[in-house]
Coordinates of C-alpha atoms in Angstrom, one line a residue:
X238 CA -10.9 -0.9 20.9
X239 CA -8.3 -3.7 21.0
X240 CA -5.1 -1.6 20.9
X241 CA -2.8 -4.6 21.2
X242 CA -4.6 -6.4 18.4
X243 CA -4.5 -3.4 16.2
X244 CA -0.8 -3.0 16.7
X245 CA 0.1 -6.6 16.2
X246 CA -2.4 -7.5 13.5
X247 CA -1.8 -4.3 11.6
X248 CA 1.9 -5.2 11.5
X249 CA 1.1 -8.7 10.3
X250 CA -1.3 -7.6 7.6
X251 CA 1.1 -4.9 6.4
X252 CA 4.0 -7.3 6.2
X253 CA 1.8 -9.8 4.3
X254 CA 0.6 -7.1 1.9
X255 CA 4.2 -5.8 1.3
X256 CA 5.6 -9.3 0.9
X257 CA 2.9 -10.3 -1.6
X258 CA 3.4 -7.1 -3.6
X259 CA 7.1 -7.6 -3.7
X260 CA 6.6 -11.2 -4.8
X261 CA 4.2 -10.1 -7.6
X262 CA 6.7 -7.6 -8.7
X263 CA 9.5 -10.1 -8.8
X264 CA 7.3 -12.6 -10.6
X265 CA 6.8 -10.1 -13.4
X266 CA 3.1 -9.4 -12.7
X267 CA 3.7 -5.7 -12.1
X268 CA 6.6 -3.3 -12.3
X269 CA 5.4 -1.4 -9.2
X270 CA 8.1 -1.6 -6.5
X271 CA 6.4 0.3 -3.7
X272 CA 9.3 0.1 -1.3
X273 CA 11.6 1.6 -4.0
X274 CA 9.0 4.3 -4.8
X275 CA 8.6 5.3 -1.2
X276 CA 12.3 5.0 -0.3
X277 CA 13.5 7.2 -3.2
X278 CA 11.6 10.0 -1.6
X279 CA 14.4 10.0 1.0
X280 CA 17.4 8.6 -0.8
X281 CA 18.8 8.2 -4.3
X282 CA 20.5 4.8 -3.6
X283 CA 18.0 2.1 -4.8
X284 CA 19.2 -0.6 -2.3
X285 CA 18.8 1.7 0.7
X286 CA 15.6 3.1 -0.8
X287 CA 14.0 -0.4 -0.8
X288 CA 14.9 -0.9 2.9
X289 CA 13.7 2.6 3.9
X290 CA 10.6 2.3 1.7
X291 CA 9.7 -1.0 3.4
X292 CA 9.7 0.7 6.7
X293 CA 7.8 3.7 5.4
X294 CA 5.2 1.3 4.0
X295 CA 5.1 -0.5 7.3
X296 CA 4.4 2.7 9.1
X297 CA 1.7 3.7 6.6
X298 CA 0.1 0.3 6.9
X299 CA 0.0 0.7 10.7
X300 CA -1.8 4.0 10.2
X301 CA -4.3 2.4 7.8
X302 CA -4.8 -0.5 10.2
X303 CA -5.7 2.0 12.9
X304 CA -8.4 3.4 10.5
X305 CA -9.7 -0.1 9.8
X306 CA -9.8 -0.9 13.6
X307 CA -11.6 2.3 14.2
X308 CA -14.3 1.4 11.6
X309 CA -14.6 -2.1 13.1
X310 CA -15.0 -0.5 16.6
X311 CA -17.6 2.0 15.3
X312 CA -19.5 -1.0 13.8
X313 CA -19.0 -3.1 16.9
X314 CA -17.8 -6.0 14.8
X315 CA -14.9 -7.1 12.7
X316 CA -15.5 -9.5 9.9
X317 CA -13.6 -10.7 6.9
X318 CA -16.1 -9.2 4.5
X319 CA -16.1 -5.8 6.1
X320 CA -12.3 -5.9 6.0
X321 CA -12.5 -6.8 2.3
X322 CA -14.9 -3.8 1.6
X323 CA -12.5 -1.5 3.5
X324 CA -9.6 -3.0 1.5
X325 CA -11.5 -2.2 -1.8
X326 CA -12.2 1.3 -0.7
X327 CA -8.5 1.7 0.4
X328 CA -7.2 0.5 -3.0
X329 CA -9.7 2.6 -4.9
X330 CA -8.4 5.8 -3.2
X331 CA -4.8 4.7 -3.5
X332 CA -5.1 4.0 -7.3
X333 CA -7.2 7.0 -8.3
X334 CA -6.0 9.7 -5.9
X335 CA -2.8 8.9 -4.0
X336 CA -0.6 7.4 -6.7
X337 CA -1.6 9.9 -9.4
X338 CA -0.7 12.8 -7.1
X339 CA 2.7 11.3 -6.1
X340 CA 4.7 12.9 -8.9
X341 CA 3.7 16.3 -7.5
X342 CA 5.6 15.7 -4.3
X343 CA 8.1 13.0 -5.1
X344 CA 11.6 14.5 -5.8
X345 CA 12.8 11.7 -8.1
X346 CA 9.6 10.9 -10.0
X347 CA 8.8 12.4 -13.4
X348 CA 5.4 13.8 -14.1
X349 CA 3.4 13.6 -17.3
X350 CA 4.2 17.3 -17.9
X351 CA 8.0 17.0 -17.2
X352 CA 9.1 16.4 -20.8
X353 CA 12.5 15.2 -22.1
X354 CA 14.5 17.6 -19.9
X355 CA 13.4 15.8 -16.7
X356 CA 16.2 14.1 -14.7
X357 CA 13.7 12.1 -12.7
X358 CA 14.6 8.4 -12.4
X359 CA 11.1 7.0 -11.7
X360 CA 8.2 7.2 -14.2
X361 CA 4.9 8.4 -12.9
X362 CA 2.4 5.7 -12.0
X363 CA -0.6 7.3 -13.8
X364 CA -4.2 6.5 -13.2
X365 CA -4.7 3.1 -11.6
X366 CA -0.8 2.8 -11.8
X367 CA -1.2 1.5 -15.3
X368 CA 2.3 2.8 -16.3
X369 CA 3.7 0.0 -14.2
X370 CA 1.9 -2.7 -16.2
X371 CA -1.6 -3.7 -17.1
X372 CA -1.9 -6.2 -14.3
X373 CA -0.8 -3.7 -11.7
X374 CA -4.4 -2.5 -10.7
X375 CA -5.5 -6.1 -10.3
X376 CA -2.5 -7.1 -8.2
X377 CA -2.8 -4.0 -6.1
X378 CA -6.5 -4.5 -5.6
X379 CA -6.0 -8.1 -4.6
X380 CA -3.3 -7.5 -2.0
X381 CA -5.3 -4.6 -0.4
X382 CA -8.5 -6.7 -0.2
X383 CA -6.4 -9.5 1.4
X384 CA -5.0 -6.9 3.8
X385 CA -8.5 -6.0 4.9
X386 CA -9.6 -9.6 5.1
X387 CA -6.6 -10.5 7.3
X388 CA -7.3 -7.5 9.6
X389 CA -11.0 -8.4 9.8
X390 CA -10.3 -12.1 10.6
X391 CA -7.6 -11.4 13.2
X392 CA -9.4 -8.6 14.9
X393 CA -12.6 -10.7 14.9
X394 CA -10.8 -13.5 16.6
X395 CA -9.8 -11.2 19.5

């Protein structure tokens, strides 16, 4: 396995995914602000949360990049289309399992069961993160597929 490639290209792909997600959020395509969601697990301050959340997402992206690189190594090839398939699988799990479970562990996120007495500052994402806008699943899927394509192309070039 190309460890230097995994480390560098995982970082590049994760920064690209995060920057594209933030751009889509700022353009009004989605209300999902993943650095804020992740950072508010650690701190209440929204400005600090975004910075901390960016680095949490960067670390998670490196972990996922390691998984992608392991799959490429098992298959003895890295291609853009295998990366795209892995990105589609990644986003399917994120939207149907990880994000809907987040209210159960996030100290500042409401759940669907919390009711009006909740003091949580973040709304739950819901299935496919639709609570953050109808375009959120599409935007999220697109950036994760691009993440996989970038990893497949960069690791293939090595």
